[in-house]
Amino acid sequence: MTAPTLSLQSAIRAALIADTAMTALVPAAQIFDRHARPELFPCVVIGEVQEVADDMSLARDKFRLFPTIHVWTREPGLVAVKAICWQIRRTLIASDAVRSSLIDWRYNDTRILRDPDGVTGHGVVTFEALLGEVAL
């Protein structure tokens, strides 16, 4: 059995690399799911996920995932990182493949950060997924 977080991670990457508007901004080969500092710019790194119990019913059989997606660019400003974060939001909200196994899927927030080096932009896009408990 695959953990729901792994299935969601795979679906996120698949949706991003399948979208031509996304790959026009970031080549598919630079949309990663790995542990490493970015070496290619721009790039997208499918990041961490927080899993939280959701007591919305007495059965206590639901939980929420909060996956993060990191965007890295090298430019004097933040234009590219903002454009990429916006496209990630558009792509993943519209993705039937991502939503197919979820009760609910929604965009949560975006943080745009300046690196002190003056040329690296960093964006963090967070989503929220509601899932039903998988029987063990």
N, CA, C and O atoms as a DFTB+ gen file, in Angstrom:
544 C
 N C O
     1  1       0.843      -1.178       0.000
     2  2       0.000       0.000       0.000
     3  2       0.890       1.243       0.000
     4  3       1.896       1.285       0.709
     5  1       0.535       2.230      -0.772
     6  2       1.280       3.479      -0.828
     7  2       0.666       4.478       0.138
     8  3      -0.554       4.628       0.199
     9  1       1.516       5.156       0.890
    10  2       1.034       6.187       1.802
    11  2       0.359       7.295       1.002
    12  3       0.839       7.645      -0.076
    13  1      -0.739       7.854       1.499
    14  2      -1.436       8.918       0.772
    15  2      -0.531      10.112       0.456
    16  3      -0.709      10.765      -0.572
    17  1       0.429      10.399       1.322
    18  2       1.319      11.523       1.039
    19  2       2.173      11.249      -0.196
    20  3       2.453      12.165      -0.969
    21  1       2.591       9.988      -0.389
    22  2       3.400       9.644      -1.564
    23  2       2.569       9.704      -2.835
    24  3       3.047      10.171      -3.868
    25  1       1.340       9.240      -2.767
    26  2       0.451       9.306      -3.935
    27  2       0.190      10.754      -4.335
    28  3       0.192      11.091      -5.519
    29  1      -0.033      11.597      -3.345
    30  2      -0.286      13.009      -3.626
    31  2       0.956      13.662      -4.226
    32  3       0.851      14.422      -5.188
    33  1       2.114      13.378      -3.675
    34  2       3.381      13.897      -4.187
    35  2       3.549      13.539      -5.663
    36  3       3.887      14.396      -6.479
    37  1       3.313      12.281      -5.999
    38  2       3.437      11.818      -7.386
    39  2       2.435      12.512      -8.295
    40  3       2.770      12.894      -9.416
    41  1       1.216      12.677      -7.820
    42  2       0.179      13.335      -8.616
    43  2       0.519      14.805      -8.855
    44  3       0.267      15.333      -9.938
    45  1       1.082      15.460      -7.860
    46  2       1.481      16.863      -8.001
    47  2       2.547      17.001      -9.085
    48  3       2.432      17.845      -9.974
    49  1       3.571      16.179      -9.007
    50  2       4.647      16.272     -10.012
    51  2       4.113      15.947     -11.400
    52  3       4.434      16.641     -12.364
    53  1       3.310      14.911     -11.511
    54  2       2.746      14.524     -12.807
    55  2       1.920      15.669     -13.410
    56  3       2.014      15.942     -14.606
    57  1       1.123      16.328     -12.588
    58  2       0.302      17.439     -13.075
    59  2       1.170      18.607     -13.534
    60  3       0.887      19.228     -14.558
    61  1       2.215      18.903     -12.786
    62  2       3.085      20.027     -13.147
    63  2       3.839      19.770     -14.448
    64  3       3.914      20.656     -15.299
    65  1       4.393      18.580     -14.615
    66  2       5.178      18.317     -15.832
    67  2       4.295      18.084     -17.057
    68  3       4.778      18.159     -18.187
    69  1       3.018      17.804     -16.850
    70  2       2.101      17.596     -17.972
    71  2       1.529      18.909     -18.506
    72  3       0.979      18.941     -19.607
    73  1       1.652      19.977     -17.746
    74  2       1.053      21.253     -18.121
    75  2       2.038      22.082     -18.948
    76  3       3.107      22.451     -18.461
    77  1       1.672      22.373     -20.204
    78  2       2.587      23.100     -21.086
    79  2       2.842      24.541     -20.629
    80  3       3.932      25.072     -20.840
    81  1       1.849      25.169     -20.011
    82  2       2.066      26.521     -19.481
    83  2       3.099      26.491     -18.350
    84  3       3.893      27.419     -18.197
    85  1       3.076      25.424     -17.570
    86  2       4.054      25.275     -16.482
    87  2       5.449      25.019     -17.044
    88  3       6.416      25.659     -16.632
    89  1       5.549      24.085     -17.982
    90  2       6.872      23.738     -18.516
    91  2       7.431      24.822     -19.438
    92  3       8.613      24.785     -19.781
    93  1       6.606      25.777     -19.839
    94  2       7.127      26.945     -20.552
    95  2       7.908      27.841     -19.593
    96  3       8.809      28.570     -20.010
    97  1       7.560      27.784     -18.320
    98  2       8.257      28.579     -17.297
    99  2       9.415      27.823     -16.658
   100  3      10.463      28.402     -16.375
   101  1       9.218      26.516     -16.432
   102  2      10.239      25.662     -15.806
   103  2      10.263      24.354     -16.587
   104  3       9.243      23.669     -16.666
   105  1      11.407      23.993     -17.166
   106  2      11.466      22.717     -17.902
   107  2      11.100      21.541     -16.996
   108  3      11.418      21.546     -15.807
   109  1      10.439      20.548     -17.556
   110  2      10.002      19.379     -16.779
   111  2      11.166      18.719     -16.050
   112  3      10.993      18.222     -14.937
   113  1      12.339      18.706     -16.654
   114  2      13.520      18.093     -16.029
   115  2      13.992      18.863     -14.804
   116  3      14.824      18.368     -14.043
   117  1      13.464      20.080     -14.604
   118  2      13.840      20.897     -13.450
   119  2      12.696      21.019     -12.444
   120  3      12.677      21.931     -11.618
   121  1      11.747      20.093     -12.524
   122  2      10.679      19.973     -11.524
   123  2      10.990      18.699     -10.769
   124  3      10.770      17.597     -11.271
   125  1      11.503      18.856      -9.557
   126  2      12.100      17.762      -8.799
   127  2      11.275      17.360      -7.584
   128  3      10.445      18.117      -7.079
   129  1      11.537      16.155      -7.145
   130  2      11.093      15.672      -5.847
   131  2      12.338      15.029      -5.232
   132  3      12.553      13.823      -5.348
   133  1      13.147      15.859      -4.580
   134  2      14.420      15.364      -4.057
   135  2      14.918      16.251      -2.928
   136  3      14.395      17.339      -2.687
   137  1      15.950      15.755      -2.238
   138  2      16.625      16.511      -1.182
   139  2      17.930      17.049      -1.751
   140  3      18.883      16.293      -1.939
   141  1      17.977      18.301      -2.016
   142  2      19.217      18.931      -2.474
   143  2      18.966      20.417      -2.643
   144  3      17.842      20.850      -2.894
   145  1      20.014      21.175      -2.503
   146  2      19.885      22.598      -2.781
   147  2      19.760      22.773      -4.288
   148  3      20.340      22.004      -5.054
   149  1      19.017      23.762      -4.707
   150  2      18.849      23.958      -6.145
   151  2      20.176      24.302      -6.818
   152  3      20.942      25.132      -6.328
   153  1      20.428      23.648      -7.947
   154  2      21.624      23.931      -8.742
   155  2      21.254      24.434     -10.125
   156  3      22.060      25.088     -10.787
   157  1      20.036      24.132     -10.566
   158  2      19.527      24.585     -11.856
   159  2      18.417      25.601     -11.599
   160  3      17.576      25.400     -10.724
   161  1      18.419      26.679     -12.356
   162  2      17.428      27.726     -12.155
   163  2      16.764      28.059     -13.480
   164  3      17.446      28.099     -14.504
   165  1      15.470      28.297     -13.497
   166  2      14.541      28.140     -12.383
   167  2      14.298      26.658     -12.120
   168  3      14.532      25.812     -12.983
   169  1      13.827      26.362     -10.917
   170  2      13.443      24.990     -10.611
   171  2      12.296      24.985      -9.605
   172  3      12.041      25.954      -8.892
   173  1      11.624      23.842      -9.590
   174  2      10.528      23.610      -8.654
   175  2      10.892      22.357      -7.876
   176  3      11.248      21.332      -8.459
   177  1      10.800      22.447      -6.553
   178  2      11.092      21.307      -5.691
   179  2       9.839      20.988      -4.893
   180  3       9.356      21.811      -4.114
   181  1       9.321      19.791      -5.095
   182  2       8.160      19.354      -4.320
   183  2       8.675      19.066      -2.922
   184  3       9.529      18.203      -2.723
   185  1       8.146      19.796      -1.967
   186  2       8.753      19.826      -0.642
   187  2       8.059      18.996       0.404
   188  3       7.550      17.904       0.153
   189  1       8.061      19.551       1.558
   190  2       7.577      18.886       2.752
   191  2       6.050      18.786       2.742
   192  3       5.362      19.466       1.980
   193  1       5.556      17.925       3.605
   194  2       4.114      17.817       3.786
   195  2       3.839      17.640       5.279
   196  3       4.523      16.885       5.970
   197  1       2.841      18.342       5.747
   198  2       2.395      18.175       7.128
   199  2       1.099      17.398       7.098
   200  3       0.218      17.695       6.292
   201  1       0.966      16.407       7.962
   202  2      -0.247      15.606       8.061
   203  2      -0.887      15.901       9.418
   204  3      -0.236      15.798      10.458
   205  1      -2.175      16.269       9.392
   206  2      -2.869      16.683      10.605
   207  2      -4.193      15.930      10.708
   208  3      -4.918      15.806       9.721
   209  1      -4.503      15.431      11.892
   210  2      -5.798      14.788      12.119
   211  2      -6.907      15.823      11.981
   212  3      -6.731      16.983      12.352
   213  1      -8.042      15.401      11.448
   214  2      -9.189      16.280      11.296
   215  2     -10.362      15.622      11.998
   216  3     -10.829      14.560      11.586
   217  1     -10.829      16.249      13.043
   218  2     -11.905      15.682      13.837
   219  2     -13.270      16.189      13.380
   220  3     -14.122      16.523      14.203
   221  1     -13.473      16.245      12.061
   222  2     -14.732      16.776      11.546
   223  2     -15.908      15.821      11.733
   224  3     -17.063      16.203      11.546
   225  1     -15.607      14.587      12.102
   226  2     -16.689      13.641      12.383
   227  2     -16.328      12.855      13.635
   228  3     -15.164      12.794      14.031
   229  1     -17.326      12.264      14.243
   230  2     -17.062      11.477      15.446
   231  2     -16.241      10.225      15.134
   232  3     -15.600       9.674      16.029
   233  1     -16.251       9.779      13.907
   234  2     -15.460       8.608      13.525
   235  2     -13.967       8.915      13.515
   236  3     -13.140       8.004      13.548
   237  1     -13.628      10.191      13.470
   238  2     -12.224      10.625      13.451
   239  2     -11.454       9.913      12.344
   240  3     -10.324       9.468      12.548
   241  1     -12.072       9.812      11.177
   242  2     -11.486       9.052      10.073
   243  2     -11.012       9.933       8.913
   244  3     -10.842       9.444       7.796
   245  1     -10.799      11.209       9.169
   246  2     -10.325      12.138       8.149
   247  2      -9.002      12.751       8.601
   248  3      -8.719      12.856       9.794
   249  1      -8.203      13.150       7.618
   250  2      -6.991      13.896       7.944
   251  2      -6.681      14.869       6.825
   252  3      -7.157      14.720       5.700
   253  1      -5.875      15.868       7.151
   254  2      -5.501      16.907       6.196
   255  2      -4.005      16.830       5.920
   256  3      -3.196      16.579       6.813
   257  1      -3.665      17.053       4.655
   258  2      -2.273      17.152       4.242
   259  2      -2.029      18.580       3.784
   260  3      -2.878      19.185       3.129
   261  1      -0.873      19.111       4.129
   262  2      -0.471      20.447       3.709
   263  2       0.852      20.331       2.949
   264  3       1.920      20.517       3.533
   265  1       0.786      20.024       1.645
   266  2       2.019      19.900       0.863
   267  2       2.563      21.275       0.469
   268  3       1.802      22.201       0.189
   269  1       3.886      21.389       0.453
   270  2       4.539      22.618       0.018
   271  2       5.317      22.367      -1.267
   272  3       5.843      21.278      -1.500
   273  1       5.373      23.393      -2.078
   274  2       6.121      23.350      -3.330
   275  2       7.022      24.576      -3.332
   276  3       6.557      25.705      -3.179
   277  1       8.313      24.338      -3.506
   278  2       9.297      25.422      -3.480
   279  2       9.692      25.796      -4.899
   280  3       9.870      24.931      -5.756
   281  1       9.826      27.082      -5.133
   282  2      10.245      27.615      -6.427
   283  2      11.529      28.400      -6.201
   284  3      11.630      29.187      -5.260
   285  1      12.511      28.178      -7.076
   286  2      13.800      28.867      -6.993
   287  2      14.113      29.503      -8.335
   288  3      14.011      28.854      -9.376
   289  1      14.492      30.766      -8.312
   290  2      14.890      31.473      -9.522
   291  2      16.178      32.238      -9.257
   292  3      16.563      32.458      -8.108
   293  1      16.832      32.637     -10.335
   294  2      18.001      33.517     -10.245
   295  2      17.721      34.697     -11.158
   296  3      17.734      34.570     -12.382
   297  1      17.470      35.843     -10.549
   298  2      17.184      37.074     -11.289
   299  2      17.279      38.233     -10.303
   300  3      17.196      38.017      -9.094
   301  1      17.449      39.446     -10.790
   302  2      17.563      40.582      -9.868
   303  2      16.270      40.875      -9.095
   304  3      16.331      41.422      -7.994
   305  1      15.121      40.528      -9.643
   306  2      13.845      40.803      -8.980
   307  2      13.085      39.520      -8.691
   308  3      13.669      38.438      -8.632
   309  1      11.786      39.652      -8.514
   310  2      10.945      38.504      -8.159
   311  2       9.874      38.214      -9.200
   312  3       8.911      37.503      -8.912
   313  1      10.026      38.750     -10.399
   314  2       9.009      38.582     -11.438
   315  2       8.827      37.108     -11.792
   316  3       7.702      36.608     -11.802
   317  1       9.920      36.413     -12.081
   318  2       9.817      35.011     -12.503
   319  2       9.272      34.122     -11.396
   320  3       8.424      33.269     -11.659
   321  1       9.738      34.300     -10.168
   322  2       9.267      33.448      -9.078
   323  2       7.765      33.652      -8.845
   324  3       7.054      32.694      -8.545
   325  1       7.287      34.868      -8.978
   326  2       5.855      35.134      -8.824
   327  2       5.050      34.477      -9.944
   328  3       3.991      33.900      -9.698
   329  1       5.555      34.565     -11.171
   330  2       4.861      33.959     -12.308
   331  2       4.795      32.439     -12.162
   332  3       3.764      31.829     -12.445
   333  1       5.882      31.838     -11.725
   334  2       5.908      30.377     -11.560
   335  2       4.967      29.948     -10.433
   336  3       4.230      28.974     -10.581
   337  1       4.987      30.656      -9.328
   338  2       4.081      30.320      -8.213
   339  2       2.625      30.433      -8.652
   340  3       1.801      29.590      -8.298
   341  1       2.308      31.470      -9.422
   342  2       0.940      31.644      -9.903
   343  2       0.531      30.487     -10.815
   344  3      -0.596      29.999     -10.741
   345  1       1.455      30.053     -11.674
   346  2       1.135      28.952     -12.578
   347  2       0.976      27.637     -11.820
   348  3       0.118      26.826     -12.171
   349  1       1.776      27.417     -10.803
   350  2       1.608      26.219      -9.966
   351  2       0.202      26.207      -9.373
   352  3      -0.483      25.185      -9.394
   353  1      -0.212      27.339      -8.852
   354  2      -1.564      27.448      -8.278
   355  2      -2.617      27.101      -9.319
   356  3      -3.507      26.291      -9.058
   357  1      -2.524      27.706     -10.495
   358  2      -3.500      27.462     -11.564
   359  2      -3.506      25.998     -11.996
   360  3      -4.566      25.393     -12.155
   361  1      -2.316      25.440     -12.182
   362  2      -2.198      24.063     -12.661
   363  2      -2.784      23.074     -11.664
   364  3      -3.555      22.190     -12.037
   365  1      -2.420      23.224     -10.407
   366  2      -2.837      22.222      -9.421
   367  2      -4.294      22.364      -8.996
   368  3      -4.926      21.367      -8.647
   369  1      -4.835      23.562      -9.015
   370  2      -6.260      23.723      -8.708
   371  2      -7.109      23.079      -9.798
   372  3      -8.170      22.521      -9.516
   373  1      -6.642      23.156     -11.044
   374  2      -7.406      22.616     -12.175
   375  2      -7.183      21.128     -12.414
   376  3      -7.869      20.535     -13.247
   377  1      -6.249      20.517     -11.711
   378  2      -5.869      19.136     -12.001
   379  2      -6.864      18.114     -11.448
   380  3      -7.008      17.958     -10.235
   381  1      -7.541      17.429     -12.355
   382  2      -8.431      16.342     -11.938
   383  2      -7.636      15.180     -11.357
   384  3      -8.110      14.497     -10.450
   385  1      -6.441      14.953     -11.869
   386  2      -5.603      13.846     -11.384
   387  2      -5.227      14.041      -9.918
   388  3      -5.187      13.075      -9.156
   389  1      -4.953      15.271      -9.520
   390  2      -4.611      15.535      -8.112
   391  2      -5.844      15.359      -7.240
   392  3      -5.770      14.740      -6.179
   393  1      -6.978      15.899      -7.677
   394  2      -8.191      15.875      -6.861
   395  2      -8.892      14.527      -6.818
   396  3      -9.737      14.309      -5.950
   397  1      -8.570      13.625      -7.718
   398  2      -9.356      12.403      -7.901
   399  2      -9.496      11.546      -6.649
   400  3     -10.556      10.956      -6.444
   401  1      -8.486      11.453      -5.816
   402  2      -8.569      10.589      -4.638
   403  2      -8.773      11.381      -3.347
   404  3      -8.618      10.839      -2.252
   405  1      -9.118      12.656      -3.473
   406  2      -9.249      13.526      -2.300
   407  2     -10.700      13.904      -2.063
   408  3     -11.496      13.958      -3.001
   409  1     -11.040      14.164      -0.821
   410  2     -12.363      14.685      -0.495
   411  2     -12.416      16.164      -0.876
   412  3     -13.416      16.639      -1.414
   413  1     -11.338      16.880      -0.593
   414  2     -11.270      18.302      -0.919
   415  2      -9.821      18.661      -1.216
   416  3      -8.902      18.060      -0.659
   417  1      -9.617      19.630      -2.085
   418  2      -8.289      20.091      -2.489
   419  2      -8.375      21.588      -2.704
   420  3      -9.204      22.055      -3.485
   421  1      -7.535      22.341      -2.026
   422  2      -7.594      23.787      -2.201
   423  2      -6.228      24.423      -2.031
   424  3      -5.346      23.896      -1.353
   425  1      -6.084      25.563      -2.665
   426  2      -4.897      26.397      -2.506
   427  2      -4.946      27.019      -1.119
   428  3      -6.011      27.436      -0.662
   429  1      -3.806      27.084      -0.450
   430  2      -3.751      27.658       0.885
   431  2      -3.046      29.013       0.882
   432  3      -3.657      30.021       1.236
   433  1      -1.752      29.055       0.483
   434  2      -1.053      30.336       0.464
   435  2       0.241      30.253      -0.341
   436  3       0.712      29.174      -0.703
   437  1       0.800      31.442      -0.607
   438  2       2.090      31.568      -1.282
   439  2       2.923      32.576      -0.501
   440  3       2.436      33.627      -0.084
   441  1       4.186      32.227      -0.315
   442  2       5.147      33.160       0.292
   443  2       6.261      33.393      -0.719
   444  3       6.825      32.445      -1.265
   445  1       6.572      34.661      -0.963
   446  2       7.645      35.034      -1.871
   447  2       8.753      35.645      -1.012
   448  3       8.517      36.569      -0.234
   449  1       9.963      35.109      -1.170
   450  2      11.080      35.521      -0.314
   451  2      12.261      35.985      -1.154
   452  3      12.499      35.462      -2.243
   453  1      12.996      36.963      -0.649
   454  2      14.234      37.421      -1.279
   455  2      15.410      36.791      -0.552
   456  3      15.474      36.805       0.678
   457  1      16.330      36.245      -1.316
   458  2      17.546      35.717      -0.725
   459  2      18.514      36.874      -0.513
   460  3      18.553      37.797      -1.327
   461  1      19.295      36.844       0.562
   462  2      20.247      37.938       0.805
   463  2      21.304      38.101      -0.292
   464  3      21.949      39.147      -0.359
   465  1      21.498      37.095      -1.151
   466  2      22.513      37.225      -2.202
   467  2      22.117      38.215      -3.299
   468  3      22.951      38.573      -4.130
   469  1      20.863      38.660      -3.315
   470  2      20.422      39.666      -4.264
   471  2      20.014      39.145      -5.628
   472  3      19.551      39.924      -6.460
   473  1      20.170      37.846      -5.887
   474  2      19.787      37.297      -7.191
   475  2      18.904      36.060      -7.095
   476  3      18.375      35.608      -8.111
   477  1      18.735      35.511      -5.917
   478  2      17.942      34.288      -5.782
   479  2      16.571      34.631      -5.218
   480  3      16.448      35.257      -4.165
   481  1      15.537      34.200      -5.954
   482  2      14.169      34.335      -5.484
   483  2      13.671      32.978      -5.031
   484  3      14.029      31.952      -5.610
   485  1      12.846      32.971      -3.998
   486  2      12.319      31.726      -3.441
   487  2      10.832      31.916      -3.185
   488  3      10.420      32.877      -2.535
   489  1      10.042      31.003      -3.696
   490  2       8.615      31.014      -3.433
   491  2       8.210      29.701      -2.794
   492  3       8.770      28.651      -3.109
   493  1       7.238      29.760      -1.897
   494  2       6.713      28.553      -1.258
   495  2       5.195      28.584      -1.421
   496  3       4.520      29.484      -0.923
   497  1       4.679      27.590      -2.124
   498  2       3.242      27.493      -2.373
   499  2       2.712      26.321      -1.551
   500  3       3.258      25.219      -1.602
   501  1       1.652      26.567      -0.798
   502  2       1.081      25.534       0.065
   503  2      -0.368      25.267      -0.327
   504  3      -1.147      26.184      -0.593
   505  1      -0.698      23.987      -0.354
   506  2      -2.059      23.544      -0.633
   507  2      -2.584      22.796       0.585
   508  3      -1.842      22.512       1.525
   509  1      -3.868      22.484       0.553
   510  2      -4.484      21.711       1.632
   511  2      -5.375      20.640       1.006
   512  3      -6.212      20.920       0.148
   513  1      -5.168      19.404       1.463
   514  2      -5.947      18.277       0.977
   515  2      -6.665      17.619       2.139
   516  3      -6.081      17.435       3.208
   517  1      -7.920      17.266       1.941
   518  2      -8.689      16.527       2.931
   519  2      -8.867      15.115       2.402
   520  3      -9.345      14.914       1.286
   521  1      -8.480      14.141       3.212
   522  2      -8.565      12.733       2.821
   523  2      -9.323      11.950       3.863
   524  3      -9.398      12.346       5.026
   525  1      -9.892      10.824       3.433
   526  2     -10.486       9.880       4.356
   527  2      -9.424       8.907       4.804
   528  3      -8.485       8.627       4.058
   529  1      -9.552       8.395       5.990
   530  2      -8.590       7.441       6.538
   531  2      -8.559       6.169       5.704
   532  3      -9.602       5.654       5.300
   533  1      -7.378       5.679       5.456
   534  2      -7.206       4.431       4.707
   535  2      -7.190       3.287       5.711
   536  3      -6.436       3.325       6.683
   537  1      -8.015       2.271       5.485
   538  2      -8.038       1.118       6.384
   539  2      -6.733       0.360       6.306
   540  3      -6.195       0.143       5.221
   541  1      -6.229      -0.039       7.444
   542  2      -4.969      -0.793       7.487
   543  2      -5.237      -2.280       7.492
   544  3      -4.299      -3.077       7.526
